[in-house]
Coordinates of C-alpha atoms and ligand atoms in Angstrom, one line a residue:
M1 CA 232.8 38.8 176.8
G2 CA 236.0 40.0 175.2
R3 CA 236.1 42.8 178.0
L4 CA 235.9 40.1 180.6
I5 CA 238.8 38.2 179.2
I6 CA 241.1 41.1 179.2
L7 CA 240.0 42.0 182.9
V8 CA 241.0 38.5 183.9
L9 CA 244.4 38.5 182.1
L10 CA 245.5 41.8 183.6
A11 CA 244.3 40.6 187.1
S12 CA 246.3 37.5 186.9
E13 CA 249.3 39.3 185.6
C14 CA 249.1 41.5 188.6
Y15 CA 248.7 38.8 190.7
F16 CA 251.9 37.3 189.8
G17 CA 253.7 40.3 190.2
E18 CA 254.3 40.9 186.5
C19 CA 252.9 44.4 186.5
N20 CA 254.0 47.5 188.6
K21 CA 252.2 48.3 191.4
Q22 CA 250.1 51.3 190.3
V23 CA 252.5 53.9 191.6
I24 CA 250.9 57.3 191.5
P25 CA 253.5 59.6 189.7
P26 CA 254.0 63.0 191.4
S27 CA 252.1 65.8 190.3
Y28 CA 255.0 67.6 188.9
C29 CA 254.0 66.0 185.7
E30 CA 250.7 67.7 185.6
I31 CA 251.3 71.3 184.2
D32 CA 248.7 74.1 184.0
L33 CA 250.0 76.9 182.1
G34 CA 246.8 79.0 183.2
V35 CA 246.3 80.5 179.9
H36 CA 244.0 79.2 177.1
A37 CA 243.1 76.1 179.2
L38 CA 246.6 74.9 178.4
K39 CA 247.0 71.7 180.6
F40 CA 249.7 69.0 180.1
D41 CA 249.9 65.5 181.7
F42 CA 253.2 63.9 181.1
R43 CA 252.7 61.0 183.5
K44 CA 252.1 58.8 180.3
L45 CA 255.7 58.8 179.5
S46 CA 256.5 57.1 182.7
E47 CA 254.0 54.3 182.2
V48 CA 256.8 52.2 180.6
N49 CA 258.5 49.1 181.8
D50 CA 262.2 50.1 181.0
D51 CA 264.0 53.4 181.7
Y52 CA 264.7 55.9 178.7
I53 CA 268.0 55.1 177.3
L54 CA 269.8 57.7 175.2
K55 CA 273.0 56.5 173.7
H56 CA 275.7 59.1 172.6
E57 CA 277.8 57.2 170.0
S58 CA 280.8 59.9 169.7
T59 CA 281.8 59.7 173.4
N60 CA 280.3 56.3 173.9
E61 CA 278.3 57.4 176.8
T62 CA 274.6 56.8 178.0
I63 CA 271.9 58.5 179.5
K64 CA 269.1 56.7 181.5
F65 CA 266.3 58.7 182.7
Q66 CA 262.8 58.9 183.6
L67 CA 260.5 62.1 183.7
C68 CA 257.7 61.4 186.2
K69 CA 259.3 58.7 188.5
P70 CA 262.6 57.5 189.7
L71 CA 264.9 55.1 187.7
K72 CA 264.1 51.4 188.0
K73 CA 267.8 50.8 189.1
T74 CA 270.0 52.4 191.4
C75 CA 272.7 54.9 189.9
N76 CA 276.2 55.1 191.4
E77 CA 274.5 53.0 194.4
A78 CA 271.9 55.9 195.1
S79 CA 268.0 55.3 194.7
G80 CA 265.6 57.7 193.9
V81 CA 267.5 59.1 191.1
A82 CA 265.8 60.1 187.9
G83 CA 268.8 60.7 185.6
C84 CA 272.0 58.8 185.4
L85 CA 275.1 59.2 183.0
I86 CA 277.0 56.2 182.3
R87 CA 280.6 57.4 181.2
G88 CA 283.1 54.3 180.9
N89 CA 282.7 52.5 184.3
E90 CA 281.3 55.3 186.0
E91 CA 277.8 56.1 186.9
I92 CA 277.0 60.0 187.5
I93 CA 274.0 61.1 189.2
L94 CA 272.3 63.9 186.6
G95 CA 269.6 64.4 189.3
K96 CA 266.7 63.5 191.3
V97 CA 263.1 64.8 190.6
P98 CA 263.3 67.2 187.7
E99 CA 262.2 70.8 188.2
V100 CA 259.3 71.6 185.6
Q101 CA 260.0 75.1 184.0
H102 CA 257.9 76.9 181.7
E103 CA 258.2 80.2 180.0
D104 CA 256.2 81.4 177.1
G105 CA 255.2 78.2 176.1
R106 CA 258.7 76.4 176.5
I107 CA 258.3 73.5 178.8
S108 CA 261.3 71.7 180.0
F109 CA 262.4 69.2 182.6
S110 CA 265.6 70.3 184.4
Y111 CA 267.6 67.9 186.4
V112 CA 270.7 68.9 188.6
G113 CA 273.0 66.2 189.7
E114 CA 276.4 65.7 191.4
K115 CA 279.3 68.2 191.1
C116 CA 281.1 68.2 187.9
G117 CA 284.5 69.6 188.8
D118 CA 284.9 72.2 191.5
K119 CA 282.6 74.7 190.4
F120 CA 279.7 73.1 188.3
Y121 CA 276.9 70.7 188.6
Y122 CA 275.8 68.0 186.2
T123 CA 272.6 69.1 184.4
F124 CA 270.1 67.6 182.1
N125 CA 267.5 69.5 180.6
V126 CA 264.5 67.6 178.4
I127 CA 262.7 70.2 176.4
M128 CA 259.2 69.1 175.5
M129 CA 257.9 69.9 172.1
C130 CA 254.6 69.3 170.7
D131 CA 254.1 67.3 167.6
S132 CA 250.7 66.1 166.9
Q133 CA 252.1 63.0 164.8
A134 CA 254.5 61.8 167.5
E135 CA 252.4 59.1 169.4
Y136 CA 255.3 56.7 170.5
S137 CA 258.4 58.8 170.2
Y138 CA 261.7 58.8 171.8
P139 CA 263.5 61.7 173.0
E140 CA 266.5 62.8 171.1
L141 CA 270.0 63.8 172.7
F142 CA 271.8 66.9 171.3
P143 CA 275.3 66.1 170.2
Y144 CA 278.0 67.2 172.8
D145 CA 281.8 67.0 173.3
Q146 CA 283.9 64.8 175.9
K147 CA 283.7 65.5 179.3
Q148 CA 280.6 67.5 179.3
C149 CA 278.5 68.5 182.2
N150 CA 275.5 69.7 180.5
F151 CA 273.3 67.7 178.6
I152 CA 270.1 68.5 176.5
A153 CA 267.5 66.3 175.1
V154 CA 264.3 67.4 173.0
W155 CA 261.2 65.0 173.0
K156 CA 258.9 65.7 170.3
T157 CA 255.6 64.1 171.6
K158 CA 251.7 64.6 171.1
L159 CA 251.6 65.0 174.8
A160 CA 253.2 68.2 174.7
C161 CA 250.6 69.7 172.6
G162 CA 248.2 69.4 175.8
V163 CA 245.4 67.4 177.2
N164 CA 242.7 69.2 175.3
F165 CA 244.7 69.0 172.0
E166 CA 242.8 66.4 170.3
A167 CA 239.3 68.1 171.1
S168 CA 240.5 71.4 169.8
E169 CA 242.9 70.3 167.0
H170 CA 241.4 71.3 163.8
S171 CA 242.5 70.1 160.6
V172 CA 240.7 70.4 157.2
D173 CA 241.2 69.7 153.8
C174 CA 243.6 71.5 151.8
K175 CA 242.5 71.1 148.3
V176 CA 240.6 73.1 146.1
T177 CA 239.6 73.2 142.4
D178 CA 239.3 76.1 140.3
E179 CA 235.6 75.4 138.7
K180 CA 236.7 77.8 135.6
T181 CA 239.8 76.2 134.6
K182 CA 239.2 72.7 136.1
T183 CA 242.8 73.2 137.7
F184 CA 243.3 71.3 141.0
Y185 CA 245.4 72.7 143.8
D186 CA 246.7 71.0 146.9
L187 CA 248.3 72.9 149.8
G188 CA 248.4 69.9 151.8
S189 CA 252.4 69.8 151.8
L190 CA 252.2 73.3 153.7
K191 CA 250.5 72.0 156.7
K192 CA 252.6 71.5 159.8
T193 CA 252.3 69.4 162.8
S194 CA 255.3 70.2 164.9
D195 CA 255.8 74.0 164.2
N196 CA 254.4 77.0 162.5
Y197 CA 255.2 79.9 159.9
I198 CA 256.0 83.3 161.5
V199 CA 255.6 86.2 159.6
H200 CA 257.3 89.2 161.4
I201 CA 255.3 92.6 161.4
D202 CA 257.8 94.5 163.3
N203 CA 260.5 93.8 166.1
K204 CA 257.7 93.3 168.7
S205 CA 255.2 91.6 166.8
S206 CA 254.4 88.6 164.5
I207 CA 251.8 86.6 162.8
I208 CA 252.1 83.0 163.8
L209 CA 250.2 80.8 161.2
N210 CA 249.5 77.2 160.0
V211 CA 248.0 76.0 156.9
C212 CA 244.5 74.3 157.0
H213 CA 245.5 73.3 160.6
T214 CA 245.3 75.0 164.1
V215 CA 248.7 76.8 165.1
V216 CA 250.7 74.2 166.9
F217 CA 251.4 75.0 170.7
G218 CA 255.2 75.5 171.5
S219 CA 258.0 78.0 172.6
G220 CA 256.8 81.2 171.8
V221 CA 253.5 80.1 170.6
V222 CA 250.9 80.2 173.5
C223 CA 248.0 81.0 170.9
P224 CA 244.3 80.5 171.5
F225 CA 243.1 77.6 169.3
S226 CA 243.2 79.6 165.9
A227 CA 244.7 79.0 162.4
A228 CA 246.4 82.5 162.6
C229 CA 247.6 84.5 166.0
L230 CA 249.0 87.7 166.5
R231 CA 252.0 87.7 169.0
N232 CA 252.9 91.2 170.6
S233 CA 255.6 91.6 173.0
T234 CA 255.5 95.4 173.1
N235 CA 254.5 95.5 176.9
S236 CA 254.0 91.9 178.2
I237 CA 253.7 89.0 175.8
T238 CA 250.1 88.6 174.4
Y239 CA 248.5 86.2 172.0
S240 CA 245.2 86.9 170.2
S241 CA 243.4 84.8 167.4
I242 CA 243.2 86.7 164.3
G243 CA 241.3 83.9 162.5
D244 CA 240.1 80.2 162.5
V245 CA 241.0 77.2 160.4
S246 CA 239.5 77.2 156.8
S247 CA 240.1 75.5 153.7
P248 CA 241.6 77.0 150.4
K249 CA 239.2 78.8 148.0
I250 CA 239.8 80.2 144.5
V251 CA 239.6 84.2 144.7
N252 CA 240.1 85.9 141.3
G253 CA 241.7 83.0 140.1
S254 CA 244.2 82.2 142.6
V255 CA 244.3 80.2 145.6
T256 CA 243.6 81.9 149.0
L257 CA 243.1 81.2 152.5
T258 CA 240.8 83.3 154.6
Y259 CA 240.9 82.8 158.2
S260 CA 238.0 84.6 159.7
T261 CA 236.4 85.2 163.0
G262 CA 239.3 86.2 165.0
A263 CA 239.4 88.0 168.0
L264 CA 237.2 91.3 168.2
C265 CA 239.0 94.4 167.1
A266 CA 238.5 98.0 168.3
D267 CA 235.6 98.7 166.0
M268 CA 233.8 95.2 167.4
T269 CA 234.3 93.6 164.0
H270 CA 236.2 90.2 164.0
S271 CA 239.8 90.2 163.0
D272 CA 240.9 88.2 160.0
T273 CA 244.0 87.0 158.0
T274 CA 244.1 86.4 154.2
I275 CA 246.8 84.4 152.6
S276 CA 247.4 84.8 148.9
F277 CA 249.2 82.4 147.1
V278 CA 251.4 83.0 144.1
C279 CA 252.4 79.9 142.2
D280 CA 256.1 79.7 141.6
F281 CA 257.7 76.4 140.4
K282 CA 261.1 77.3 141.9
A283 CA 259.7 78.3 145.2
Y284 CA 260.4 75.2 147.5
E285 CA 260.3 75.6 151.3
T286 CA 259.5 79.2 151.0
Q287 CA 258.3 81.5 153.9
P288 CA 255.0 83.6 153.9
A289 CA 255.6 87.3 153.9
L290 CA 253.8 90.3 155.2
G291 CA 251.4 91.7 152.9
Q292 CA 249.7 95.2 152.9
L293 CA 248.7 96.2 156.2
K294 CA 245.6 97.9 156.1
D295 CA 244.9 98.1 159.9
D296 CA 245.3 96.4 163.3
C297 CA 242.5 94.0 162.3
H298 CA 242.7 92.8 159.0
Y299 CA 246.2 90.8 158.0
N300 CA 247.4 90.0 154.8
V301 CA 250.1 87.4 153.9
I302 CA 251.6 86.8 150.5
W303 CA 253.3 83.4 149.8
K304 CA 255.1 82.3 146.8
T305 CA 255.4 78.5 146.4
I306 CA 255.1 75.5 144.2
A307 CA 252.3 74.3 146.4
A308 CA 250.2 76.9 144.8
C309 CA 250.7 75.6 141.5
D310 CA 248.5 73.5 139.1
N311 CA 248.9 70.2 141.1
K312 CA 249.7 68.1 137.8
K313 CA 252.2 70.7 136.4
A314 CA 253.8 70.8 139.9
E315 CA 254.3 66.9 140.0
E316 CA 255.6 67.0 136.5
Y317 CA 258.1 69.9 137.1
K318 CA 259.3 68.2 140.4
Q319 CA 259.8 65.0 138.5
K320 CA 261.5 66.8 135.6
T321 CA 263.8 68.7 137.8
S322 CA 264.5 65.9 140.3
A323 CA 268.1 65.0 139.0
S324 CA 271.0 66.8 140.7
C325 CA 273.0 68.9 138.3
K326 CA 276.6 68.5 140.1
F327 CA 279.7 67.4 139.3
T328 CA 282.7 66.5 141.6
N329 CA 286.3 67.2 140.2
P330 CA 288.0 63.7 141.3
I331 CA 291.3 65.5 141.9
T332 CA 290.4 68.6 143.6
N333 CA 287.2 67.5 145.3
Y334 CA 285.6 70.9 144.1
E335 CA 281.9 70.3 143.3
Y336 CA 280.5 72.3 140.4
N337 CA 276.7 73.1 140.9
L338 CA 274.6 73.7 138.1
D339 CA 271.2 73.2 139.8
S340 CA 270.3 76.7 139.5
L341 CA 269.9 76.3 135.7
K342 CA 267.3 73.6 136.0
G343 CA 263.6 73.9 135.9
E344 CA 263.6 76.3 132.9
D345 CA 263.6 76.1 129.1
Y346 CA 265.9 78.2 127.4
I347 CA 265.9 79.3 123.7
V348 CA 269.0 79.5 121.3
R349 CA 268.6 80.7 117.7
S350 CA 270.7 79.8 114.5
A351 CA 270.3 81.1 111.0
N352 CA 267.9 78.4 110.0
D353 CA 266.1 77.2 113.4
E354 CA 265.2 78.0 116.8
Y355 CA 265.8 75.4 119.5
K356 CA 264.4 75.2 123.0
F357 CA 266.5 73.3 125.7
S358 CA 267.0 72.6 129.3
V359 CA 269.6 71.7 131.5
C360 CA 270.0 68.3 133.4
G361 CA 266.3 67.3 132.9
P362 CA 263.6 67.2 130.1
L363 CA 262.0 70.3 128.7
L364 CA 259.1 71.6 130.7
T365 CA 256.9 72.5 127.6
N366 CA 258.0 69.8 125.0
F367 CA 256.5 70.5 121.3
C368 CA 258.6 67.6 120.3
K369 CA 256.5 65.4 122.6
K370 CA 255.5 62.0 120.9
G371 CA 252.8 59.9 122.7
N372 CA 254.1 59.6 126.2
D373 CA 257.7 60.1 125.3
D374 CA 258.4 63.5 127.2
S375 CA 262.2 62.8 127.5
A376 CA 263.4 65.4 125.2
G377 CA 265.8 68.0 126.2
V378 CA 266.1 69.8 123.0
C379 CA 263.4 70.5 120.4
S380 CA 263.5 72.5 117.2
A381 CA 260.6 74.9 117.0
H382 CA 260.4 74.8 113.0
N383 CA 260.6 71.0 112.6
R384 CA 259.7 69.6 115.9
I385 CA 263.1 67.7 115.8
V386 CA 264.4 66.2 119.0
G387 CA 268.0 67.3 119.4
G388 CA 268.5 64.7 122.1
K389 CA 267.1 63.3 125.2
A390 CA 267.8 65.1 128.5
N391 CA 270.5 63.6 131.0
S392 CA 272.4 65.1 133.9
K393 CA 275.6 63.3 133.1
L394 CA 278.1 66.4 133.6
I395 CA 281.3 65.4 131.7
S396 CA 284.4 67.7 132.6
T397 CA 286.5 69.1 129.8
V398 CA 289.2 71.7 129.4
G399 CA 287.7 75.1 130.4
G400 CA 284.4 73.7 131.7
L401 CA 281.7 71.0 131.5
Y402 CA 279.2 69.6 129.2
L403 CA 276.3 67.7 128.6
N404 CA 275.7 65.4 125.9
Y405 CA 272.1 64.9 125.1
T406 CA 271.8 61.7 122.7
D407 CA 269.3 59.6 121.0
G408 CA 267.5 62.5 119.2
S409 CA 265.6 62.3 116.0
S410 CA 267.0 60.0 113.2
C411 CA 269.2 61.5 110.8
Q412 CA 271.6 60.5 107.8
G413 CA 269.7 57.2 107.6
N414 CA 270.2 55.0 111.0
R415 CA 271.9 57.5 113.1
S416 CA 270.4 59.6 115.6
R417 CA 271.0 63.4 116.7
F418 CA 273.0 64.7 119.7
T419 CA 273.6 68.0 121.4
I420 CA 276.2 69.1 123.3
I421 CA 275.7 71.9 125.8
A422 CA 279.0 73.1 126.7
F423 CA 279.3 75.3 129.8
R424 CA 282.5 77.6 129.6
C425 CA 284.1 79.2 132.7
S426 CA 283.7 82.8 132.0
P427 CA 284.4 85.2 135.3
E428 CA 281.7 86.3 137.6
G429 CA 279.6 89.1 136.1
S430 CA 280.4 88.3 132.6
D431 CA 277.7 85.5 132.3
A432 CA 276.4 85.6 128.8
V433 CA 273.5 84.0 127.2
P434 CA 273.6 80.8 125.5
I435 CA 274.7 80.4 121.6
I436 CA 274.6 78.0 119.1
T437 CA 278.4 77.4 118.0
E438 CA 277.7 74.4 115.5
E439 CA 274.7 73.2 113.7
S440 CA 274.7 70.1 111.3
T441 CA 272.2 67.5 110.4
C442 CA 273.1 65.3 113.1
H443 CA 274.5 67.6 115.7
L444 CA 274.1 70.8 117.6
V445 CA 276.5 72.5 120.0
I446 CA 275.1 75.1 122.3
Q447 CA 278.1 77.2 124.2
W448 CA 277.0 78.9 127.4
N449 CA 279.6 81.1 129.0
T450 CA 279.0 81.0 133.0
S451 CA 280.9 81.5 136.2
L452 CA 279.1 78.3 137.3
A453 CA 281.5 76.3 135.1
C454 CA 284.5 77.9 137.0
E455 CA 286.4 75.9 139.4
K456 CA 287.0 78.0 142.4
K457 CA 290.0 77.4 144.3
V458 CA 289.2 75.7 147.5
Ligands
NAG1 C1 281.6 51.8 175.1 O1 281.3 51.6 176.5 C2 281.1 50.4 177.0 C3 280.8 50.3 178.5 O2 280.3 51.4 178.9 C4 282.2 49.3 176.7 O3 281.8 48.2 176.9 C5 282.6 49.4 175.1 O4 283.7 48.7 174.8 C6 282.7 50.9 174.8 N1 282.9 51.2 173.3 C7 283.9 51.8 172.7 C8 284.0 51.8 171.3 O5 284.8 52.5 173.3
NAG2 C1 264.3 96.7 165.2 O1 265.5 96.3 166.1 C2 266.7 96.8 165.4 C3 268.0 96.4 166.1 O2 267.5 95.9 167.5 C4 266.6 98.4 165.2 O3 267.8 98.9 164.5 C5 265.2 98.6 164.3 O4 265.4 100.0 164.2 C6 264.1 98.1 165.0 N1 262.9 98.5 164.1 C7 261.9 98.8 164.4 C8 260.9 99.1 163.5 O5 261.6 99.0 165.8
NAG3 C1 251.2 95.7 169.9 O1 251.0 96.1 171.1 C2 251.2 97.8 171.2 C3 250.9 98.1 172.7 O2 249.6 97.7 173.3 C4 250.3 98.5 170.2 O3 250.7 99.6 170.3 C5 250.8 97.7 168.9 O4 249.8 98.3 167.8 C6 250.6 96.2 168.9 N1 250.8 95.9 167.7 C7 250.2 95.1 166.8 C8 250.7 94.7 165.4 O5 249.0 95.1 166.9
NAG4 C1 239.7 90.8 142.2 O1 240.6 91.5 141.2 C2 239.9 92.7 140.9 C3 240.6 93.3 139.7 O2 242.0 93.2 139.9 C4 239.8 93.6 142.1 O3 239.3 94.7 141.8 C5 239.0 92.8 143.1 O4 239.0 93.4 144.2 C6 239.5 91.6 143.4 N1 238.6 90.7 144.3 C7 239.1 90.0 145.4 C8 238.0 89.5 145.9 O5 240.4 90.2 145.7
NAG5 C1 278.1 62.5 122.1 O1 277.4 61.4 122.2 C2 277.5 61.1 120.7 C3 276.2 59.8 120.4 O2 276.7 58.9 121.3 C4 278.7 60.6 120.3 O3 278.8 60.2 119.0 C5 279.5 61.9 120.6 O4 280.9 61.5 120.2 C6 279.6 62.3 121.8 N1 280.1 63.8 121.9 C7 280.9 63.9 123.0 C8 281.7 65.4 122.9 O5 280.8 63.4 124.1
NAG6 C1 273.6 51.7 109.5 O1 274.7 51.3 110.4 C2 275.7 50.3 110.0 C3 276.5 50.3 111.0 O2 275.9 50.0 112.5 C4 276.3 50.5 108.8 O3 276.9 49.7 108.3 C5 275.3 51.1 107.6 O4 275.8 51.4 106.8 C6 274.1 51.9 108.1 N1 273.0 52.3 107.1 C7 272.6 53.5 106.6 C8 271.7 53.5 105.8 O5 273.3 54.5 106.9
NAG7 C1 282.4 82.9 125.8 O1 284.0 82.8 126.1 C2 284.8 82.6 125.1 C3 286.1 82.4 125.6 O2 286.1 81.5 126.6 C4 284.6 83.7 124.1 O3 285.5 83.6 123.2 C5 283.2 83.8 123.5 O4 283.0 85.0 122.9 C6 282.4 84.0 124.7 N1 281.0 83.8 124.3 C7 280.0 84.7 124.7 C8 278.6 84.5 124.0 O5 280.3 85.5 125.3

């Protein structure tokens, strides 16, 4: 019943001339790379009512184009044009039917238009890039200068992943729990949908891999469907699977991905790839590195990343270190950056006590924690006294910067403790460990000589 109504509506729309006559787009929009059944069909991108319009703000110019059919309107009074530049009052032809180019996974639509000056022609290149998440995406124009002849746009779209993509895309759960320690890990943040990780073996060969997901097709990545693939350009460029998608496992207490049943090796066993993860709280957006290479069949990759840390601790760490530890001198505009001191607990000792403190964020391991209050930035080891709550408000002073952690444990009746962490400028290479320079019932002063507190002349 529902279907019938839709049919009637469509028919009536067409009857009143509202829908385009079904123009069969030219076949140049169907591309067969002839390898691994990689076929593409971009005709869908021209099943739109309006032409694509790319605005370029800085030059106040506009490019109108279509991939698989001519523009709806004329360009500089010419019809059959597929790319048109609007520059001031002028309309410039960027090209008629584009030429489709593909080389080693790089697919582009290349337009050549009218003359630009005496020697050159206007050109427009649309580079197609696979992004499995990009369903109704718009191309992006590369920024350019005034009076340009050549223009480039990048179009991230699911259609550039291939027509068989959905059937062959393989994405698995990326979480694992260590049953012994009940620790939960989630590598999901490492999964990529528009590019891959590359681990170089030598100048000519590299491992292309993804996490819990098939390798994403693209420039220099014409892999068979697999989670890891070997690219070798020693003679001609070849690609072979070195392991299928799988979920992480706990091996010997650490998170490991084992991609097995890759292409056959010389000894008729299947190739595979093992990715060993190492938890490192400070390792954001790191790249995997080549591990020990035993032979041409079994590949090892090592990856230091926060994603491989106990999920709960990683979230806590991110939250505690999220504040920016920077200060800009309003007169010189110089920006002090103490971010590298974040995310670590430091220990300082006095004659009577030992204190743990952190910079620009709460302590990571806080023995002064009371109930849910985890805000301490200084905690004394002997008495579990909070020296002050952490903050990231850097204050500038002669010869450096300081933090004032206030609202610590109460002292002298109704007062509360505070701690000054003073960063004093000291020349590069003379960085010292922090020391206590003042200690009293209600306050503590920690001094830290570091080159990070120096204003370099800019
Ligand atoms: C940009 O160009 C359009 C015509 O193409 C014009 O109407 C508009 O005033 C221009 N804007 C600026 C800021 O130059
Ligand atoms: C890789 O290339 C660089 C420069 O092109 C060369 O110096 C180096 O020796 C090469 N390394 C190998 C292992 O071929
Ligand atoms: C790449 O191919 C060359 C020539 O076929 C071969 O000698 C070399 O071992 C291959 N590299 C890898 C990493 O498999
Ligand atoms: C686990 O660790 C032990 C000792 O370090 C080692 O001998 C063994 O090969 C490891 N097992 C795996 C599967 O990596
Ligand atoms: C730090 O804060 C405390 C409490 O608000 C205040 O008494 C003290 O003067 C401040 N010290 C500095 C150097 O800003
Ligand atoms: C508490 O603070 C007030 C001022 O805010 C002061 O007058 C009073 O003497 C203090 N009490 C103690 C016990 O220190
Ligand atoms: C830090 O620098 C000051 C001079 O700016 C110096 O007096 C002090 O001894 C230094 N402290 C350490 C621990 O190096």
